[in-house]
Each structure stands twice: as C-alpha cells, then as structure tokens.
Amino acid sequence: MDYTKEWLHSCLKKEKAFYIPEHSLKRRIQNRLLGGPNIERWKFIKAYRKSEFYYHNRNKNVIFACMNLIYTRKFNKLGYKLGIELERGVFDKGLMIFHTSGIVVNGDAKVGENCMLHGANVIGNMGTDLSAPVIGNNVRLGSGAKVLGNVYIADDVRIGAGAIVLHSCYKKGALLVGIPAKEHVYTNNK
C-alpha cells in the first residue's frame, strides 16, 4: 500500500462520512457539542489513519517523525480508552466500527476495504503459530464474531454474531454462522 497524502485524505473522507454524516447542520452541531460514541470512534479512526501515514513516511523529514510520535500516542491512548487493540497497516480504507469494546486484531492480519466490525470481535492467530487471517473486501463481522488462524475470507462475506471462523471461505457473499462457523445454506420449505 502506498501511504501518500492522497491516500490519507481518501481514507479520512470515506470514514468520516460514516461516523459524522454531513447531511444536517443541526446534527453536526449536536455531535460537536454533546460528543458521544460516534465522535469518539471517529477520533480513534482519524488517529489510526494519521498514525499509519506518519509512521510510513517518518523517514522523510523531522516533522513527519515528530507527527508519527504524536499520532501514535494519541492512537494508543484512544485505543486503550475504547477497548480496541490493533496495529497499523491491517485495514484498508472504509473501516467501520459500530461498538468498540473488546476488539482485538493481530498485527499480521490483512483486511480489505469496507470492513464492518460490530464489537467484541477478534481477528487473530490460533496461539499455536503466528499465522493470521486474510480477509477480503466488504466483509461484515457480527457482534462477538471471531476469525482465527491461517484462514482466507472471500469478498462480501458476512460472519454471524458469535461465530468462530476456523476454516477458509472462498465463496463470495457467503454467510458463516456457528461454532465452528460453517456456510449457512438457505432452504425454501413451503
């Protein structure tokens, strides 16, 4: 991934539209004055993206090196406050976090664009080796869903609440449910 200013602005614009919709002046003023979970999640995402940008460009000049330290500290403090543990460079643009507590993501995992996390999610290794998941674009993890080990998840897959994925899913648009998660097959019984 090329961490340019254009990349940073593209990520921030896309993600801000989710956390702080621009459709209503009244809503924007309320968000700024009253705060709330959307504002806190947006602050975390903004610090995450800026931390990624400055970290990958820290050798360009002293200012970028200092900004790397500032945003890394801010990212770490907000992550601790919100209950999110993740590393830079894991998620492509479009990360959406609905509920923050208990999110743990292995630094070796790779997640595509438009990932949705509904809270209490784990994307990590099995504990027996260091292999981490590779997750495609537009994947949605329900509340409490976990993806563990050396697995691949195709694009547009939905992982049900509480599901634990231990095996790869190569079928685009699949719905994975259960422990261990298996593809749910729709039946039309009349």
N, CA and C of each residue as an Amber inpcrd file, in Angstrom:
protein
   570
   0.8450000  -1.1690000   0.0000000   0.0000000   0.0000000   0.0000000
   0.8930000   1.2360000   0.0000000   0.5090000   2.2200000  -0.7650000
   1.2790000   3.4470000  -0.8670000   0.6430000   4.5120000   0.0270000
   1.3220000   4.8890000   1.0800000   0.7900000   5.8140000   2.0760000
   1.1040000   7.2580000   1.6810000   0.3360000   7.7900000   0.7410000
   0.5040000   9.1580000   0.2740000  -0.5310000  10.0520000   0.9490000
  -0.3780000  11.3670000   0.7580000  -1.3720000  12.2910000   1.3000000
  -2.7340000  12.0670000   0.6460000  -2.7230000  11.7080000  -0.6330000
  -3.9880000  11.4230000  -1.3280000  -4.6790000  10.2160000  -0.6910000
  -3.8870000   9.1910000  -0.3680000  -4.4350000   8.0060000   0.3010000
  -5.0460000   8.4000000   1.6440000  -4.3160000   9.2020000   2.4330000
  -4.7860000   9.6310000   3.7400000  -6.1010000  10.3950000   3.6190000
  -6.1590000  11.3660000   2.7050000  -7.3720000  12.1710000   2.5390000
  -8.5430000  11.3210000   2.0600000  -8.2740000  10.3630000   1.1950000
  -9.3200000   9.4600000   0.6960000  -9.8900000   8.6150000   1.8260000
  -9.0110000   8.0550000   2.6590000  -9.4580000   7.2550000   3.8190000
 -10.2800000   8.0950000   4.7760000  -9.7590000   9.2470000   5.1360000
 -10.4420000  10.0870000   6.1170000 -11.8010000  10.5680000   5.6070000
 -11.8700000  10.9130000   4.3320000 -13.1360000  11.3830000   3.7620000
 -14.1820000  10.2730000   3.7820000 -13.7870000   9.0910000   3.3650000
 -14.7130000   7.9580000   3.3190000 -15.1870000   7.5710000   4.7220000
 -14.2640000   7.5090000   5.6750000 -14.6170000   7.0670000   7.0160000
 -15.3580000   8.1460000   7.8060000 -15.0430000   9.3970000   7.5780000
 -15.7560000  10.4760000   8.2670000 -17.2300000  10.4900000   7.8740000
 -17.5150000  10.1720000   6.6050000 -18.9030000  10.1450000   6.1480000
 -19.7250000   9.1170000   6.9230000 -19.0950000   8.0540000   7.3950000
 -19.8090000   7.0570000   8.1850000 -20.0080000   7.5260000   9.6270000
 -18.9560000   8.0280000  10.2440000 -19.0140000   8.3840000  11.6630000
 -19.7040000   9.7200000  11.9160000 -19.4870000  10.6750000  11.0300000
 -20.0750000  12.0100000  11.2060000 -20.7310000  12.4110000   9.8870000
 -21.9750000  11.9870000   9.6630000 -22.6540000  12.3290000   8.4070000
 -22.8210000  13.8350000   8.2750000 -22.6520000  14.3140000   7.0710000
 -22.7030000  15.7580000   6.8090000 -24.0870000  16.2230000   6.3870000
 -25.1110000  15.3870000   6.5050000 -26.4150000  15.7200000   5.9450000
 -27.1850000  16.8000000   6.7040000 -26.8400000  17.0890000   7.9210000
 -27.6290000  18.0350000   8.7000000 -26.7270000  18.9250000   9.5520000
 -26.8910000  20.2270000   9.4140000 -26.1160000  21.1720000  10.2130000
 -26.4570000  20.9990000  11.6910000 -27.7380000  20.8010000  11.9930000
 -28.1690000  20.6010000  13.3770000 -27.4580000  19.3840000  13.9780000
 -27.3920000  18.2880000  13.2200000 -26.7530000  17.0550000  13.7000000
 -25.2580000  17.2620000  13.9290000 -24.6030000  17.9950000  13.0250000
 -23.1650000  18.2630000  13.1820000 -22.8980000  19.0730000  14.4430000
 -23.7210000  20.0860000  14.6910000 -23.5500000  20.9190000  15.8910000
 -23.7840000  20.0760000  17.1390000 -24.8300000  19.2520000  17.1340000
 -25.0970000  18.3640000  18.2650000 -23.9140000  17.4360000  18.5270000
 -23.3780000  16.8260000  17.4800000 -22.2370000  15.9180000  17.6350000
 -21.0460000  16.6300000  18.2530000 -20.7620000  17.8310000  17.7880000
 -19.6060000  18.5720000  18.3000000 -19.8070000  18.9920000  19.7550000
 -21.0030000  19.4590000  20.0910000 -21.2530000  19.9490000  21.4480000
 -21.4330000  18.8240000  22.4640000 -22.1570000  17.7950000  22.0910000
 -22.5150000  16.7460000  23.0360000 -21.5720000  15.5530000  23.0150000
 -20.7940000  15.4210000  21.9510000 -19.8930000  14.2760000  21.8490000
 -20.6720000  13.0100000  21.5760000 -20.2600000  11.9340000  22.1970000
 -20.9600000  10.6710000  22.0140000 -20.0870000   9.6340000  21.3400000
 -20.6150000   8.4250000  21.2030000 -19.8040000   7.3250000  20.6830000
 -19.3010000   7.5330000  19.2590000 -20.1120000   8.1350000  18.3980000
 -19.6430000   8.3560000  17.0210000 -18.4280000   9.2740000  16.9830000
 -18.4330000  10.3010000  17.8070000 -17.3080000  11.2340000  17.8500000
 -16.0620000  10.5220000  18.3660000 -16.2200000   9.7180000  19.4110000
 -15.0620000   9.0000000  19.9620000 -14.5000000   7.9970000  18.9550000
 -15.3790000   7.2670000  18.2710000 -14.9070000   6.3160000  17.2500000
 -14.2170000   7.0630000  16.1150000 -14.7640000   8.2130000  15.7240000
 -14.1530000   8.9950000  14.6530000 -12.7650000   9.4980000  15.0660000
 -12.6230000   9.9600000  16.3090000 -11.3090000  10.4030000  16.7930000
 -10.2960000   9.2600000  16.7250000 -10.7390000   8.0550000  17.0960000
  -9.8540000   6.8870000  17.0480000  -9.4460000   6.5680000  15.6000000
 -10.4080000   6.5340000  14.6960000 -10.1240000   6.2100000  13.2950000
  -9.1960000   7.2640000  12.6940000  -9.4340000   8.5230000  12.9930000
  -8.5840000   9.6040000  12.4730000  -7.1540000   9.4550000  12.9950000
  -7.0120000   9.1580000  14.2790000  -5.6750000   8.9480000  14.8440000
  -5.0190000   7.7100000  14.2370000  -5.7930000   6.6610000  14.0020000
  -5.2870000   5.4250000  13.3780000  -4.7260000   5.7190000  11.9880000
  -5.5050000   6.4070000  11.1740000  -5.0740000   6.6900000   9.7980000
  -3.8720000   7.6390000   9.7670000  -3.8900000   8.6620000  10.6000000
  -2.7570000   9.5890000  10.6190000  -1.5080000   8.9170000  11.1770000
  -1.6820000   8.0430000  12.1470000  -0.5600000   7.2870000  12.6810000
   0.0520000   6.4060000  11.5920000  -0.7970000   5.7540000  10.7970000
  -0.3080000   4.9380000   9.6720000   0.4760000   5.7930000   8.6830000
  -0.0850000   6.9240000   8.3110000   0.5500000   7.7950000   7.3210000
   1.9140000   8.2870000   7.8090000   1.9410000   8.8390000   9.0100000
   3.2060000   9.3920000   9.5060000   4.2230000   8.3040000   9.8160000
   3.7670000   7.1380000  10.2420000   4.7010000   6.0280000  10.5040000
   5.4090000   5.6050000   9.2110000   4.6620000   5.4660000   8.1450000
   5.2610000   5.0150000   6.8840000   6.0410000   6.1060000   6.1600000
   5.8910000   7.3520000   6.6030000   6.6280000   8.4650000   5.9970000
   7.5730000   9.1430000   6.9970000   7.8280000   8.5140000   8.1320000
   8.6110000   9.1350000   9.2100000  10.0490000   9.4470000   8.8230000
  10.5930000   8.7660000   7.8400000  11.9840000   8.9980000   7.4330000
  12.1410000  10.1260000   6.4200000  11.0320000  10.7330000   5.9940000
  11.1000000  11.8080000   5.0020000  11.6550000  13.1040000   5.5830000
  11.2190000  13.4390000   6.8170000  11.7430000  14.6440000   7.4710000
  11.4480000  14.6010000   8.9670000  11.9980000  15.5390000   9.6760000
  11.8750000  15.5770000  11.1430000  10.4360000  15.8400000  11.5670000
   9.7330000  16.6640000  10.8270000   8.3480000  16.9800000  11.1850000
   7.4850000  15.7170000  11.1240000   7.6430000  14.9250000  10.0620000
   6.8780000  13.6810000   9.9500000   7.2600000  12.7130000  11.0690000
   8.5020000  12.6810000  11.4510000   8.9430000  11.8110000  12.5520000
   8.2800000  12.2290000  13.8600000   8.2030000  13.5340000  14.1090000
   7.5380000  14.0350000  15.3170000   6.0360000  13.7740000  15.2710000
   5.4290000  13.9890000  14.1130000   3.9980000  13.7260000  13.9630000
   3.6940000  12.2480000  14.1710000   4.6060000  11.3780000  13.7490000
   4.4470000   9.9430000  13.9810000   4.3340000   9.6620000  15.4730000
   5.2050000  10.2620000  16.2620000   5.1620000  10.0500000  17.7070000
   3.8660000  10.5820000  18.3200000   3.4500000  11.7560000  17.8870000
   2.2390000  12.3820000  18.4260000   1.0070000  11.5380000  18.1280000
   0.8390000  11.1400000  16.8550000  -0.3570000  10.3900000  16.4740000
  -0.3220000   8.9440000  16.9600000   0.8490000   8.3650000  17.0950000
   0.9340000   7.0180000  17.6480000   0.4900000   7.0190000  19.1010000
   0.9260000   8.0230000  19.8510000   0.4990000   8.1380000  21.2600000
  -1.0110000   8.3560000  21.3440000  -1.5320000   9.2340000  20.5130000
  -2.9700000   9.5110000  20.5190000  -3.7650000   8.2490000  20.1490000
  -3.3150000   7.5450000  19.1180000  -3.9460000   6.3010000  18.6720000
  -3.9360000   5.2620000  19.7980000  -2.8060000   5.1010000  20.4710000
  -2.7010000   4.1260000  21.5610000  -3.5960000   4.4950000  22.7470000
  -3.6210000   5.7740000  23.1160000  -4.4440000   6.2030000  24.2490000
  -5.9360000   6.0240000  23.9560000  -6.3550000   6.4150000  22.7540000
  -7.7630000   6.2600000  22.4000000  -8.1360000   4.7870000  22.2950000
  -7.2410000   3.9660000  21.7560000  -7.4970000   2.5280000  21.6600000
  -7.6820000   1.9100000  23.0300000  -6.8220000   2.2880000  23.9680000
  -6.9360000   1.7840000  25.3370000  -8.2540000   2.2260000  25.9710000
  -8.6100000   3.4840000  25.7610000  -9.8420000   4.0420000  26.3250000
 -11.0800000   3.3430000  25.7690000 -11.0770000   3.0450000  24.4710000
 -12.2410000   2.4570000  23.8140000 -12.2580000   0.9270000  23.8490000
 -11.1580000   0.3070000  24.2390000 -11.1010000  -1.1570000  24.2690000
 -10.8140000  -1.7620000  22.9120000  -9.9830000  -1.0830000  22.1200000
  -9.6200000  -1.5700000  20.7840000  -8.1180000  -1.8040000  20.7630000
  -7.7200000  -3.0050000  20.3540000  -6.3070000  -3.3380000  20.2510000
  -6.0250000  -3.7580000  18.8140000  -5.3440000  -2.9060000  18.0800000
  -4.9720000  -3.2410000  16.7070000  -3.7030000  -2.5120000  16.3000000
  -3.0920000  -2.9830000  15.2360000  -1.8360000  -2.4240000  14.7360000
  -2.0760000  -1.6320000  13.4620000  -1.1280000  -0.7860000  13.1480000
  -1.1920000  -0.0200000  11.9030000  -1.0480000  -0.9520000  10.7060000
  -1.6530000  -0.5700000   9.5900000  -1.4560000  -1.2830000   8.3420000
  -2.2790000  -2.5440000   8.1590000  -3.2280000  -2.8010000   9.0410000
  -4.0520000  -4.0070000   8.9320000  -5.2480000  -3.7650000   8.0200000
  -5.9600000  -2.6650000   8.2170000  -7.2030000  -2.3960000   7.5000000
  -6.9940000  -1.4640000   6.3240000  -7.6220000  -1.8070000   5.2010000
  -7.6760000  -0.8980000   4.0570000  -8.7650000   0.1330000   4.3550000
  -8.9730000   1.0960000   3.4740000  -9.9140000   2.1800000   3.7740000
 -11.3560000   1.6800000   3.8960000 -12.1330000   2.4520000   4.6590000
 -13.5360000   2.1410000   4.8480000 -13.8380000   1.3510000   6.1050000
 -12.9540000   1.3830000   7.1020000 -13.1830000   0.6460000   8.3420000
 -14.3480000   1.2690000   9.1130000 -15.3370000   0.4250000   9.4730000
 -16.4900000   0.8870000  10.2320000 -16.5960000   0.0700000  11.5150000
 -16.5530000   0.7600000  12.6400000 -16.6700000   0.1090000  13.9440000
 -17.9690000   0.6020000  14.5750000 -18.8820000  -0.3270000  14.8380000
 -20.1750000   0.0450000  15.4030000 -20.1370000   0.1140000  16.9280000
 -19.4580000  -0.8560000  17.5550000 -19.3080000  -0.8690000  19.0150000
 -17.8540000  -1.2300000  19.2980000 -17.2390000  -0.5520000  20.2550000
 -15.7900000  -0.6330000  20.3800000 -15.2590000  -1.6730000  21.3440000
 -15.9160000  -1.9560000  22.4020000 -15.3190000  -2.7760000  23.4550000
 -14.9390000  -4.1680000  22.9830000 -13.7230000  -4.5750000  23.3340000
 -13.2760000  -5.9420000  23.0970000 -12.8280000  -6.2650000  21.6930000
 -12.4140000  -5.2900000  20.9130000 -11.9220000  -5.5630000  19.5580000
 -10.4160000  -5.7900000  19.6250000  -9.9840000  -6.9810000  19.1650000
  -8.5710000  -7.3410000  19.1620000  -8.2210000  -7.8230000  17.7640000
  -7.1920000  -7.2040000  17.1510000  -6.7840000  -7.5590000  15.7880000
  -5.2780000  -7.7740000  15.7660000  -4.8730000  -8.9450000  15.2900000
  -3.4620000  -9.2900000  15.1620000  -2.7960000  -8.3650000  14.1460000
  -1.6020000  -7.9170000  14.4300000  -0.8710000  -7.0100000  13.5450000
  -0.4610000  -7.6350000  12.2270000  -0.4680000  -8.9730000  12.1250000
  -0.1160000  -9.6420000  10.8750000  -1.3200000  -9.9240000   9.9930000
  -2.5280000  -9.6640000  10.4740000  -3.7340000  -9.8710000   9.6790000
  -3.8050000  -8.8190000   8.5750000  -4.4990000  -9.1420000   7.5020000
  -4.7370000  -8.1980000   6.4090000  -6.2270000  -8.1880000   6.1210000
  -6.8130000  -6.9890000   6.1360000  -8.2490000  -6.8450000   5.9380000
  -8.4850000  -5.8390000   4.8200000  -9.3610000  -6.1930000   3.8830000
  -9.6560000  -5.3570000   2.7200000 -10.5130000  -4.1450000   3.0510000
 -11.0160000  -3.5220000   1.9970000 -11.8190000  -2.3030000   2.1220000
 -13.1940000  -2.5870000   2.7220000 -13.7340000  -1.5630000   3.3740000
 -15.1080000  -1.5440000   3.8670000 -15.4310000  -2.6600000   4.8580000
 -14.5340000  -2.9400000   5.7480000 -14.7730000  -3.9400000   6.7870000
 -15.6720000  -3.3290000   7.8610000 -16.6430000  -4.1150000   8.3230000
 -17.5370000  -3.6600000   9.3850000 -17.3590000  -4.5510000  10.6070000
 -17.0560000  -3.9400000  11.7330000 -16.9110000  -4.6550000  12.9960000
 -18.0360000  -4.2140000  13.9250000 -18.8010000  -5.1840000  14.4380000
 -19.9420000  -4.8520000  15.2870000 -19.6320000  -4.9220000  16.7720000
 -18.3880000  -5.2100000  17.1380000 -17.9980000  -5.1900000  18.5420000
 -17.6540000  -6.5600000  19.0850000 -16.7200000  -6.5850000  20.0400000
 -16.2410000  -7.8150000  20.6730000 -15.6950000  -8.7830000  19.6290000
 -15.0530000  -8.2570000  18.5950000 -14.5090000  -9.0840000  17.5110000
 -13.0330000  -9.3730000  17.7360000 -12.6110000 -10.5580000  17.2870000
 -11.2040000 -10.9370000  17.3260000 -10.8120000 -11.4130000  15.9380000
  -9.7240000 -10.8620000  15.4220000  -9.1110000 -11.3280000  14.1770000
  -7.6710000 -11.6300000  14.5620000  -7.3500000 -12.9090000  14.7170000
  -6.0330000 -13.2300000  15.2500000  -5.5600000 -14.6280000  14.9450000
  -4.4360000 -14.9760000  15.5740000  -3.8700000 -16.3120000  15.3550000
  -4.4930000 -17.3030000  16.3410000  -4.1550000 -18.5760000  16.1430000
  -4.7100000 -19.6430000  16.9820000  -3.9510000 -19.8160000  18.2980000
  -2.7920000 -19.2050000  18.4200000  -1.9800000 -19.3810000  19.6060000
  -0.9560000 -20.4960000  19.4690000  -1.1170000 -21.3420000  18.4530000
  -0.1640000 -22.4270000  18.2190000   0.9000000 -22.0290000  17.1970000
   0.5800000 -21.0330000  16.3620000   1.5440000 -20.4710000  15.4160000
   1.1950000 -19.0010000  15.2020000   1.9710000 -18.3250000  14.3820000
   1.7740000 -16.8840000  14.2010000   0.9460000 -16.5230000  12.9780000
   0.3670000 -17.5170000  12.2970000  -0.4250000 -17.2550000  11.0880000
  -1.6840000 -16.4730000  11.4390000  -1.9580000 -15.4370000  10.6460000
  -3.1170000 -14.5820000  10.8880000  -4.0210000 -14.5650000   9.6580000
  -5.2880000 -14.2420000   9.8350000  -6.2470000 -14.2560000   8.7340000
  -5.9780000 -13.2100000   7.6550000  -6.4590000 -13.5170000   6.4550000
  -6.5200000 -12.5750000   5.3450000  -7.9960000 -12.4650000   4.9890000
  -8.5150000 -11.2560000   5.0640000  -9.9460000 -11.0260000   4.8800000
 -10.1450000 -10.0850000   3.6950000 -11.0930000 -10.4170000   2.8340000
 -11.3590000  -9.6460000   1.6190000 -12.1160000  -8.3530000   1.8740000
 -12.6320000  -7.7850000   0.7930000 -13.3640000  -6.5190000   0.8360000
 -14.8180000  -6.7370000   1.2550000 -15.4050000  -5.7220000   1.8720000
 -16.8280000  -5.6920000   2.2140000 -17.2480000  -6.8440000   3.1230000
 -16.3990000  -7.2160000   4.0600000 -16.7140000  -8.2910000   4.9970000
 -17.2840000  -7.6820000   6.2730000 -18.3250000  -8.3240000   6.7730000
 -19.0210000  -7.8350000   7.9670000 -18.9230000  -8.8810000   9.0610000
 -18.4030000  -8.4890000  10.2300000 -18.3030000  -9.3870000  11.3780000
 -19.3480000  -8.9820000  12.4030000 -20.2910000  -9.8780000  12.6750000
 -21.3300000  -9.6190000  13.6630000 -20.7440000  -9.5150000  15.0620000
 -21.5690000  -9.1050000  15.9920000 -21.1260000  -8.9270000  17.3650000
 -20.5860000 -10.2430000  17.9320000 -19.3760000 -10.1930000  18.4670000
 -18.7510000 -11.3640000  19.0670000 -18.1340000 -12.3390000  18.0890000
 -18.1550000 -12.0400000  16.7970000 -17.5880000 -12.9340000  15.7910000
 -16.0640000 -12.9210000  15.8610000 -15.4770000 -14.0950000  15.6090000
 -14.0250000 -14.2340000  15.6610000 -13.5330000 -14.9720000  14.4280000
 -12.3920000 -14.5230000  13.8930000 -11.7380000 -15.1830000  12.7690000
 -10.3290000 -15.5120000  13.2510000 -10.0190000 -16.8130000  13.3090000
  -8.7680000 -17.2420000  13.9370000  -7.9390000 -18.1330000  13.0220000
  -6.6370000 -17.9060000  13.0340000  -5.6970000 -18.7850000  12.3510000
  -5.4010000 -18.3890000  10.9180000  -4.7670000 -19.3010000  10.2220000
  -4.3350000 -19.0900000   8.8470000  -5.5060000 -19.3480000   7.9010000
  -6.4780000 -18.4180000   7.8840000  -7.6670000 -18.5840000   7.0510000
  -7.7890000 -17.4240000   6.0720000  -8.5110000 -17.6980000   4.9840000
  -8.8190000 -16.6760000   3.9900000 -10.3310000 -16.5250000   3.9420000
 -10.8010000 -15.2820000   3.9610000 -12.2320000 -14.9940000   3.8510000
 -12.4330000 -14.1680000   2.5840000 -13.3040000 -14.6510000   1.6880000
 -13.5580000 -14.0050000   0.3960000 -14.3060000 -12.6800000   0.5720000
 -14.4410000 -11.9480000  -0.5220000 -15.1620000 -10.6790000  -0.5280000
 -16.6460000 -10.8860000  -0.2020000 -17.2460000  -9.8620000   0.3940000
 -18.6890000  -9.7890000   0.6380000 -19.2300000 -10.8630000   1.5840000
 -18.3830000 -11.4660000   2.3780000 -18.8160000 -12.4890000   3.3270000
 -19.3630000 -11.8200000   4.5800000 -20.4340000 -12.4000000   5.1220000
 -20.9990000 -11.9440000   6.3910000 -20.7620000 -13.0520000   7.4120000
 -20.2600000 -12.6560000   8.5660000 -19.9840000 -13.6080000   9.6330000
 -20.9550000 -13.2950000  10.7690000 -21.7810000 -14.2680000  11.0970000
 -22.8540000 -14.0740000  12.0690000 -22.3500000 -13.7850000  13.4700000
 -23.2280000 -13.2250000  14.2740000 -22.9070000 -12.8950000  15.6580000
 -22.4960000 -14.1510000  16.4120000 -21.3860000 -14.0730000  17.1140000
 -20.9020000 -15.1700000  17.9310000 -20.2140000 -16.2920000  17.1750000
 -20.1290000 -16.1980000  15.8700000 -19.4960000 -17.2490000  15.0680000
 -17.9870000 -17.2480000  15.2900000 -17.3970000 -18.4330000  15.2130000
 -15.9480000 -18.5650000  15.3060000 -15.4680000 -19.2450000  14.0380000
 -14.7750000 -18.4770000  13.1960000 -14.3090000 -18.9720000  11.9020000
 -12.9230000 -19.5690000  12.0700000 -12.8080000 -20.8780000  11.7670000
 -11.5410000 -21.5870000  11.8810000 -11.0570000 -22.1330000  10.5410000
 -11.9110000 -22.0310000   9.5010000 -11.5820000 -22.5630000   8.1830000
 -11.8320000 -21.4930000   7.1260000 -11.0860000 -21.5380000   6.0390000
 -11.2180000 -20.5590000   4.9690000 -12.5760000 -20.6430000   4.2930000
 -13.0190000 -19.5120000   3.7590000 -14.2550000 -19.4270000   2.9830000
 -13.9130000 -18.7150000   1.6840000 -13.9680000 -19.4480000   0.5700000
 -13.6100000 -18.8920000  -0.7300000 -14.8370000 -18.4430000  -1.5280000
 -16.0280000 -18.6510000  -0.9930000 -17.2520000 -18.3020000  -1.7060000
 -17.6360000 -16.8580000  -1.4000000 -17.6680000 -16.0240000  -2.4410000
 -18.0590000 -14.6280000  -2.2590000 -19.5190000 -14.5450000  -1.8270000
 -19.7830000 -13.6510000  -0.8870000 -21.1510000 -13.4140000  -0.4410000
 -21.7160000 -14.4550000   0.4990000 -20.9030000 -15.3430000   1.0130000
 -21.3880000 -16.3960000   1.9090000 -21.7790000 -15.8190000   3.2670000
 -22.6170000 -16.5680000   3.9720000 -22.9760000 -16.2500000   5.3430000
 -22.4260000 -17.3640000   6.2130000 -21.5390000 -17.0220000   7.1500000
 -20.9280000 -18.0040000   8.0340000 -21.5330000 -17.8740000   9.4250000
 -22.0160000 -19.0020000   9.9790000 -22.6210000 -18.9880000  11.3090000
 -22.1910000 -20.2170000  12.0910000 -22.2300000 -20.1200000  13.4010000
 -21.9850000 -21.2660000  14.2620000 -20.5840000 -21.3340000  14.8330000
 -20.3830000 -22.4000000  15.6450000 -19.0850000 -22.6510000  16.2700000
 -18.7430000 -24.1070000  16.0350000 -17.7660000 -24.4330000  15.2560000
 -17.0310000 -23.5630000  14.3420000 -17.9420000 -23.1330000  13.1910000
 -17.6580000 -21.9910000  12.6180000 -18.5250000 -21.4090000  11.5920000
 -18.5330000 -22.2520000  10.3270000 -19.7520000 -22.4030000   9.8010000
 -19.9620000 -23.0920000   8.5270000 -20.8620000 -22.2150000   7.6850000
 -20.8200000 -22.4390000   6.3750000 -21.6640000 -21.6520000   5.4830000
 -23.1230000 -22.0200000   5.7080000 -23.9390000 -21.0020000   5.8760000
 -25.3840000 -21.2120000   6.0350000 -26.0060000 -21.3390000   4.6640000
 -26.7490000 -22.4060000   4.4570000 -27.4100000 -22.6360000   3.1780000
 -28.8950000 -22.3530000   3.3740000 -29.4280000 -21.4650000   2.5530000
 -30.8260000 -21.1100000   2.6390000 -31.6830000 -22.2210000   2.0420000
 -32.7570000 -22.5690000   2.7230000 -33.7090000 -23.5360000   2.1800000
 -35.0570000 -22.8800000   2.1130000 -35.8240000 -23.2460000   1.1190000
 -37.1500000 -22.6710000   0.9320000 -38.1750000 -23.7820000   1.1120000
 -38.5400000 -24.0340000   2.3380000 -39.5230000 -25.0760000   2.6510000
 -40.9100000 -24.4520000   2.7230000 -41.7840000 -24.9090000   1.8370000
 -43.1660000 -24.3650000   1.8400000 -44.1340000 -25.4280000   2.2480000
